[in-house]
Short mmCIF file of C-alpha atoms and ligand atoms in Angstrom, two decimals:
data_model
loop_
_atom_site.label_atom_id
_atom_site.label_comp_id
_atom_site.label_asym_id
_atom_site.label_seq_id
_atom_site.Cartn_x
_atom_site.Cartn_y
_atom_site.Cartn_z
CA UNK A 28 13.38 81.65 140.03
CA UNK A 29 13.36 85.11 138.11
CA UNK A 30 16.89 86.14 136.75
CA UNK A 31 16.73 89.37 138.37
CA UNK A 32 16.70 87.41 141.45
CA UNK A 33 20.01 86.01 140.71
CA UNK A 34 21.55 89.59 139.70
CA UNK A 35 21.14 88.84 136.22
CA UNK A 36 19.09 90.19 133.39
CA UNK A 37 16.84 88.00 130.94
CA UNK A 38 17.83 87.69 127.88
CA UNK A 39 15.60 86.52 124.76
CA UNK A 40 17.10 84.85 122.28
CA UNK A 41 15.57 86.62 119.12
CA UNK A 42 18.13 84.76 116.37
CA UNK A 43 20.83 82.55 116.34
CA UNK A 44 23.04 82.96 112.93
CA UNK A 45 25.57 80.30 112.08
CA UNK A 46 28.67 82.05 111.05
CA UNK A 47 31.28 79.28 110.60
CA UNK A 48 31.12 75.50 111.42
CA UNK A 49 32.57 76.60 114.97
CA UNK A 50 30.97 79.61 115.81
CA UNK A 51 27.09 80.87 116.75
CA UNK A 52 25.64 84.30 117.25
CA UNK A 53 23.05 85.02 119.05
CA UNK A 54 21.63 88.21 119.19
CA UNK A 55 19.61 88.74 122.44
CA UNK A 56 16.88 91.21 123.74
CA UNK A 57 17.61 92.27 127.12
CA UNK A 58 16.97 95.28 129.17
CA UNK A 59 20.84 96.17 129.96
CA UNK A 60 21.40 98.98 132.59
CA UNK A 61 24.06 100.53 129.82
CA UNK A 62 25.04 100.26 126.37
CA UNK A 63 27.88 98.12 125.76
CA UNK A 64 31.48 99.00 124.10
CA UNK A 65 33.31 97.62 122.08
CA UNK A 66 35.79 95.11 124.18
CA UNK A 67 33.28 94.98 127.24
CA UNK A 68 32.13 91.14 127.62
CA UNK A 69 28.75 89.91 129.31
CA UNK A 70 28.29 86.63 131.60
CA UNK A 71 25.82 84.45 130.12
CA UNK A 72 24.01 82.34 131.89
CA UNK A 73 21.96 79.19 130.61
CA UNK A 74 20.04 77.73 133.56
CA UNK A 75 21.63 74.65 134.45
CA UNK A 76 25.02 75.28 133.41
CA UNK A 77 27.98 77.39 134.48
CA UNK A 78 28.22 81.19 133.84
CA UNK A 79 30.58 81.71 130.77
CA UNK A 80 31.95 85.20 129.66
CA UNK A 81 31.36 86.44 126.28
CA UNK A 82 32.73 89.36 124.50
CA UNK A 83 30.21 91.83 122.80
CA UNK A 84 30.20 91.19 119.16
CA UNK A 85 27.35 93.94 118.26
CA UNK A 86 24.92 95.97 119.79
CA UNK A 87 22.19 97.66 117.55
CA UNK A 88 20.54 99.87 120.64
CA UNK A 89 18.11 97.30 121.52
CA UNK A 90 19.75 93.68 120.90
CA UNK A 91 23.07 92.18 121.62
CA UNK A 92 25.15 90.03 119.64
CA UNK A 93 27.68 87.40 121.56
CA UNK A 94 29.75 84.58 119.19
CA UNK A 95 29.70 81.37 120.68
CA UNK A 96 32.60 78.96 119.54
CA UNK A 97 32.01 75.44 120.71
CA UNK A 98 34.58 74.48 123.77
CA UNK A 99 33.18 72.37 126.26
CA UNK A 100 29.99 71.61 127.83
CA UNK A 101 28.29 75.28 128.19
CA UNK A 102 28.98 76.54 125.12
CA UNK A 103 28.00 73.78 123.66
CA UNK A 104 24.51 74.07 124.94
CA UNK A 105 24.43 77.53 124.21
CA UNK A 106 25.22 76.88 120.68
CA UNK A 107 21.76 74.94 120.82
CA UNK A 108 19.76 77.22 122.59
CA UNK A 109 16.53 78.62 120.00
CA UNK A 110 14.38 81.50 119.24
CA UNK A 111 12.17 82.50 122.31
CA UNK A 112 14.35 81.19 124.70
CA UNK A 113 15.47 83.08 127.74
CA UNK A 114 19.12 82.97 129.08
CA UNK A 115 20.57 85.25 132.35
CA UNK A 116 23.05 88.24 131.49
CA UNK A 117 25.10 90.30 133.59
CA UNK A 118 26.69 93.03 132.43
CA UNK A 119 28.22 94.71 130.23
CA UNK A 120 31.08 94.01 132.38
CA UNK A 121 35.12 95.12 132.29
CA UNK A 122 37.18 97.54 130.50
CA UNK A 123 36.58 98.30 126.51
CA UNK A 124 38.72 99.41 124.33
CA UNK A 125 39.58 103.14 124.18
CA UNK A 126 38.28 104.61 120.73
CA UNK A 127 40.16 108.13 119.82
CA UNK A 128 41.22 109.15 116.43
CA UNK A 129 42.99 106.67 113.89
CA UNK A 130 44.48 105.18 111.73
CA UNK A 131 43.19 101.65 113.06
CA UNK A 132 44.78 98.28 112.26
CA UNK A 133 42.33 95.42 114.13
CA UNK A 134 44.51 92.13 114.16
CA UNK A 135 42.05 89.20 115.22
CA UNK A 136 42.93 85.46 115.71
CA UNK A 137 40.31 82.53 114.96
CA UNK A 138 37.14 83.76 117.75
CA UNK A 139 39.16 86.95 118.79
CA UNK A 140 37.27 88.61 115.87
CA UNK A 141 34.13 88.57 118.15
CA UNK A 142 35.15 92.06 120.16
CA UNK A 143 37.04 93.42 117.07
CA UNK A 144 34.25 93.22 114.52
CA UNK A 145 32.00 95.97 117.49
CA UNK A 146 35.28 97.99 117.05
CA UNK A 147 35.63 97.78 113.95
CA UNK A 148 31.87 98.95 113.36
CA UNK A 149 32.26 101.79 115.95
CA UNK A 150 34.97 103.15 114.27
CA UNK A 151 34.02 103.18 110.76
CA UNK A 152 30.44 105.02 111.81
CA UNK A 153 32.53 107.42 113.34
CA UNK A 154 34.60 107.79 110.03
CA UNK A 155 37.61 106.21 110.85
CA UNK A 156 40.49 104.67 108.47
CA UNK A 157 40.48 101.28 109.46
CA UNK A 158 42.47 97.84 108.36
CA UNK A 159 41.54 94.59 109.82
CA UNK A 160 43.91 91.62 109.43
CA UNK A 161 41.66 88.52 110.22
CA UNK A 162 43.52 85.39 110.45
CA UNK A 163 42.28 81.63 110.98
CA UNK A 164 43.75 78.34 110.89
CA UNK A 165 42.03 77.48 107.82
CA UNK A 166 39.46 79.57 105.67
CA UNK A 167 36.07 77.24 107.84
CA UNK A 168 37.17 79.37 110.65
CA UNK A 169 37.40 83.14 109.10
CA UNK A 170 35.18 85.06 111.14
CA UNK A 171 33.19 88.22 109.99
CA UNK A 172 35.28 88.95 106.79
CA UNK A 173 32.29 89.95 104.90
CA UNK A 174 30.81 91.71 108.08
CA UNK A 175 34.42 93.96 108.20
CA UNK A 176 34.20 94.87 104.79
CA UNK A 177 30.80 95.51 104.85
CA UNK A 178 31.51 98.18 107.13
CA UNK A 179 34.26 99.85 104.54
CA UNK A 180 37.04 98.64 106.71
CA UNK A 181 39.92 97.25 104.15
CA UNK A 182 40.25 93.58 105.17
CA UNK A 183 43.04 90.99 104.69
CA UNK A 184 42.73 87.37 105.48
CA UNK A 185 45.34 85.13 106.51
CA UNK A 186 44.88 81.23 107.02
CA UNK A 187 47.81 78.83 108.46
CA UNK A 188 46.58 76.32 105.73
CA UNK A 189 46.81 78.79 102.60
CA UNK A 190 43.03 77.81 102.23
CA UNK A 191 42.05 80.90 101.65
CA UNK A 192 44.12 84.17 101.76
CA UNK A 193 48.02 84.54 102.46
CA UNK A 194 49.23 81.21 103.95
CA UNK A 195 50.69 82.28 107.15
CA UNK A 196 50.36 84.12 110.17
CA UNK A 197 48.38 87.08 110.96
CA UNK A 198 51.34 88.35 112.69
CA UNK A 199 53.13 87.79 108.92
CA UNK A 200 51.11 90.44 107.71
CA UNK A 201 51.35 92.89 110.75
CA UNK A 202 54.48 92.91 110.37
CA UNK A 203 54.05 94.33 107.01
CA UNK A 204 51.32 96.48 107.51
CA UNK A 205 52.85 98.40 110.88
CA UNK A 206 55.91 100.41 108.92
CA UNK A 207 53.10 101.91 106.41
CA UNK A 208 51.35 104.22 108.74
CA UNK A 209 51.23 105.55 112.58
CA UNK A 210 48.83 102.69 112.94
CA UNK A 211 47.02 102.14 116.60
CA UNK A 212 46.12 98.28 116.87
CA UNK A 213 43.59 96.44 118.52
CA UNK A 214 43.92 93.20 119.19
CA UNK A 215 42.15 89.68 120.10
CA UNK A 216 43.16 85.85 119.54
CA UNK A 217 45.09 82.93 120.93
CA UNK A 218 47.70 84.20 123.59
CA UNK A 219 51.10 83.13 121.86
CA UNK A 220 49.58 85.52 119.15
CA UNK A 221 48.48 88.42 121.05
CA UNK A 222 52.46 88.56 122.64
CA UNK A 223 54.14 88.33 119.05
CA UNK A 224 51.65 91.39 118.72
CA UNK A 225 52.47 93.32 121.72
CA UNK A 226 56.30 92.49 121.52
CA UNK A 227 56.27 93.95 117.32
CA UNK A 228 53.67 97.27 118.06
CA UNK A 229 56.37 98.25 121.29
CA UNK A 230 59.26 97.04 118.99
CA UNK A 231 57.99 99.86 116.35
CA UNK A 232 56.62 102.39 118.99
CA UNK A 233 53.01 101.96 117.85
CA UNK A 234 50.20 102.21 120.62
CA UNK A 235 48.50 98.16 121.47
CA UNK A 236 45.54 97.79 123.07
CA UNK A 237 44.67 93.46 124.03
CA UNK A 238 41.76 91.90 124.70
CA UNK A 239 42.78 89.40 127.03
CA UNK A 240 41.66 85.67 128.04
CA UNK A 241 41.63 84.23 131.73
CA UNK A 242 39.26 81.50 133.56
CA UNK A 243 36.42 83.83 134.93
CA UNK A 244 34.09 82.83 137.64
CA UNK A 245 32.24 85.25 138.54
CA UNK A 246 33.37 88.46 135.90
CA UNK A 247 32.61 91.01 139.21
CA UNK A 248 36.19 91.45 140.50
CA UNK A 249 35.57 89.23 143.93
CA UNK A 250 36.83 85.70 143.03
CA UNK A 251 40.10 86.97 141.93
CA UNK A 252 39.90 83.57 139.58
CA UNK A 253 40.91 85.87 136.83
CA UNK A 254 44.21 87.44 138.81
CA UNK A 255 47.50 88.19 136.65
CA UNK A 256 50.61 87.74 138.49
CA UNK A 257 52.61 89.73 139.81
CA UNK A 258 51.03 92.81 139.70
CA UNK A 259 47.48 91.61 140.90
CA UNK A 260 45.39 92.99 137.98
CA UNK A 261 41.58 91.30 137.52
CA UNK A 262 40.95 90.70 134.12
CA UNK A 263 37.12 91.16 134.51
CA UNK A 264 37.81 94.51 136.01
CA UNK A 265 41.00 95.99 135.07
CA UNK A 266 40.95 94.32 131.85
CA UNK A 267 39.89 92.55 129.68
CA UNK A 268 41.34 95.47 127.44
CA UNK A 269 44.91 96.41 128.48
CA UNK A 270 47.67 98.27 126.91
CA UNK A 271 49.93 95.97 125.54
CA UNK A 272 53.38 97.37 126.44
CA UNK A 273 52.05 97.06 130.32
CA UNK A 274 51.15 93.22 129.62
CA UNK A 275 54.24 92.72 129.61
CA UNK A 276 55.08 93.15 133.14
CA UNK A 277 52.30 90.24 134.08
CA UNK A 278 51.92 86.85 133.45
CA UNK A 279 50.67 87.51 130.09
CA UNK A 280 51.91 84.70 128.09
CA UNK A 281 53.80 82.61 130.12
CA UNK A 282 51.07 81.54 132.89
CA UNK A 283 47.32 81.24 133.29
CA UNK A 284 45.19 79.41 136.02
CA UNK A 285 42.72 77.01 135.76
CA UNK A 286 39.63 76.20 137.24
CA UNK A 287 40.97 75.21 140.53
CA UNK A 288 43.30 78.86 140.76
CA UNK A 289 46.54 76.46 140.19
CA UNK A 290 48.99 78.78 138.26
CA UNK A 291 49.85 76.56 134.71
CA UNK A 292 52.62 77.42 131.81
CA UNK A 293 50.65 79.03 128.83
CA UNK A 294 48.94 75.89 126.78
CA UNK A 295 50.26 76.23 123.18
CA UNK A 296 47.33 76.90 121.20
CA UNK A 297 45.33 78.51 124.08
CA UNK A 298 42.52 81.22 122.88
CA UNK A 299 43.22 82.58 126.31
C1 FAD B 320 36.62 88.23 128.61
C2 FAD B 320 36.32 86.96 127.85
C3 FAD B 320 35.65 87.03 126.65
C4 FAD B 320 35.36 85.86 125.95
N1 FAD B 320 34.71 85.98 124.76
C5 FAD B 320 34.38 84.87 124.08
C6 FAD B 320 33.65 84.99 122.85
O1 FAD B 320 33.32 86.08 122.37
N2 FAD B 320 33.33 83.85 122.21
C7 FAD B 320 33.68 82.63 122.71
O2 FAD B 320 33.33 81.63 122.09
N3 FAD B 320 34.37 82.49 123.85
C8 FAD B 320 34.73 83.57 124.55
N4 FAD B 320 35.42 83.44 125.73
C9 FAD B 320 35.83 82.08 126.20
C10 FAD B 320 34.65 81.37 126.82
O3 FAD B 320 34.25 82.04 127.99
C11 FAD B 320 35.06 79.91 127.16
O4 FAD B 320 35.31 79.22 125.95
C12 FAD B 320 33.92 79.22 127.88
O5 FAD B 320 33.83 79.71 129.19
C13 FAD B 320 34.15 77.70 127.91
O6 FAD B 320 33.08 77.10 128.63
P1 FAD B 320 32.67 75.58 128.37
O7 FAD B 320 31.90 75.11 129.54
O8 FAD B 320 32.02 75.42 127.05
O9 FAD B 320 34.05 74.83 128.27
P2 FAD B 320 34.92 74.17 129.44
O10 FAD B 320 34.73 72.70 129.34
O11 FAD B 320 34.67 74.83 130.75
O12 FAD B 320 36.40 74.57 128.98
C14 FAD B 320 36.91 74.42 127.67
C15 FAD B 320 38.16 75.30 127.54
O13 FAD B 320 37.85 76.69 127.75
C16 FAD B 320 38.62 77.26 128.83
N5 FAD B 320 37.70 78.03 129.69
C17 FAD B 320 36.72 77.49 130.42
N6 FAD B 320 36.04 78.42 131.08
C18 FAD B 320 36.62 79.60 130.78
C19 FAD B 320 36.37 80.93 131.18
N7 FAD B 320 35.37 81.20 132.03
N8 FAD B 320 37.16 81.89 130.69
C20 FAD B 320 38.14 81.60 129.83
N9 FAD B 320 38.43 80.35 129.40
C21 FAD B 320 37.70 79.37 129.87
C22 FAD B 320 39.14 76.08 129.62
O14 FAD B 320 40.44 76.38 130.17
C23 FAD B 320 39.24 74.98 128.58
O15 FAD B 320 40.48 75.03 127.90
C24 FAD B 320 35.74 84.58 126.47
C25 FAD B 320 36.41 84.52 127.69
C26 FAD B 320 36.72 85.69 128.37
C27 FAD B 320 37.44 85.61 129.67
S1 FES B 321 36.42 86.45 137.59
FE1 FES B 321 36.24 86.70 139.72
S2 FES B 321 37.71 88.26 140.11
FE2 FES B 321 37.72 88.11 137.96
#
């Protein structure tokens, strides 16, 4: 069966890059109907397995870049798949980030550095001050460091461990950084981060956008898998971006559903 006969388009895998023991690029060939932005995500298919979503961690104008962190059975696979391969993509799906004028601080937890690092590229081509606070739980799983600074973004690293940066919290050192200038933040990472986020940006009046987490069946706004409660928002539609300060009327981190559409407490730990 071709791809496009599932709604999907082919993807070639052209390289896979290891960029920590956890996490795989792959940058992928494929004839999308529109360019990506920075926050959009992407269902990948691998045939035989489930659809996952994946943020956008690059496009170059012909190839796109997802970051695969090893979870469970799919992404496991996809962390094998090799050069010349085809998987199915649909996409790019959701809402990105918006992109005006700066000052930008980018605060990215563990994997949430994969739609952050497109941000942060966007906005330095277009000239933009940015910071990016990139924290981990130990210095194995810093993601695109070199990458941010690359881009002339100043970068500061935070691990839980003290293996490599300030020992701490990323939210230690956003808590520093937010007094110093009318900052707008971006934002991706574990859940119980992204609200300690939220609650200090609205706490100092600074604008928060969130990339947000949630179970995802089909990313096309019919299974309503994705749903926060109460106000009835899709995340693959409406979101994933959303402005923090309105998170806070939802579910945001108290409750998330699994698989099955039960409503659950927040996991601690949870990426999203
Ligand atoms: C908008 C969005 C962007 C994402 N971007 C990335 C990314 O850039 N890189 C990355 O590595 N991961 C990303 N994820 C998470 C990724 O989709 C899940 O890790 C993946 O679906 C797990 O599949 P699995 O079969 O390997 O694991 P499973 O065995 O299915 O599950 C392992 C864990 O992942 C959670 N999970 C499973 N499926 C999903 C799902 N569809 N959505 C969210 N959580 C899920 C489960 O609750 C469980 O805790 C993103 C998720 C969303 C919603
Ligand atoms: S994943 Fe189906 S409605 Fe969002």
């Amino acid at each position: 069966m071709r791809f496009e006969e599932l709604g999907m388009y082919p993807a070639r895998v052209e390289k896979a890059v290891r960029e920590s023991p956890a996490v795989v690029s792959l940058h992928l060939r494929s004839p999308l109907p529109r360019e990506p932005s920075p926050g959009q995500f992407v269902m990948v298919w691998l045939p035989g397995k489930e659809e996952v979503p994946m943020s956008v961690s690059g496009w170059d104008g012909a190839r796109l870049r997802i970051s695969v962190a090893k979870m469970g059975e799919t992404t496991s696979e996809l962390q094998r798949v090799k050069k010349g391969e085809y998987l199915g993509v649909k996409g790019p799906l959701g809402r990105g980030f918006e992109l005006g004028r700066g000052p930008y601080l980018l605060v990215g937890g563990g994997t949430g550095m994969a739609p952050l690092i497109f941000a942060c590229r966007r906005l330095r081509e277009r000239g933009e001050r940015v910071k990016v606070l990139v924290g981990a739980r130990t210095s194995s799983e810093l993601l695109f460091v070199t990458e941010a600074r690359r881009t002339g973004a100043e970068v500061e690293v935070t691990t839980e461990d003290g293996s490599s940066g300030e020992g701490g919290m990323v939210t230690d050192l956003l808590e520093r950084e937010l007094p110093k200038r009318p900052w707008k933040v971006l934002a991706c990472g574990p859940e119980e981060m992204l609200v300690r986020v939220v609650e200090e940006c609205v706490k100092r009046g600074r604008k928060v956008q969130v990339s947000l987490e949630r179970y995802m069946r089909c990313g096309l706004g019919v299974c309503g898998s994705c749903v926060l409660d109460p106000v009835g928002w899709r995340v693959c539609t409406e979101g994933p971006v959303f402005e923090g300060r309105l998170l806070l009327r939802t579910d945001f981190g108290k409750f998330v559903r699994d698989p099955t559409g039960r409503r659950l407490p927040l996991p601690p730990g949870r990426r999203g």
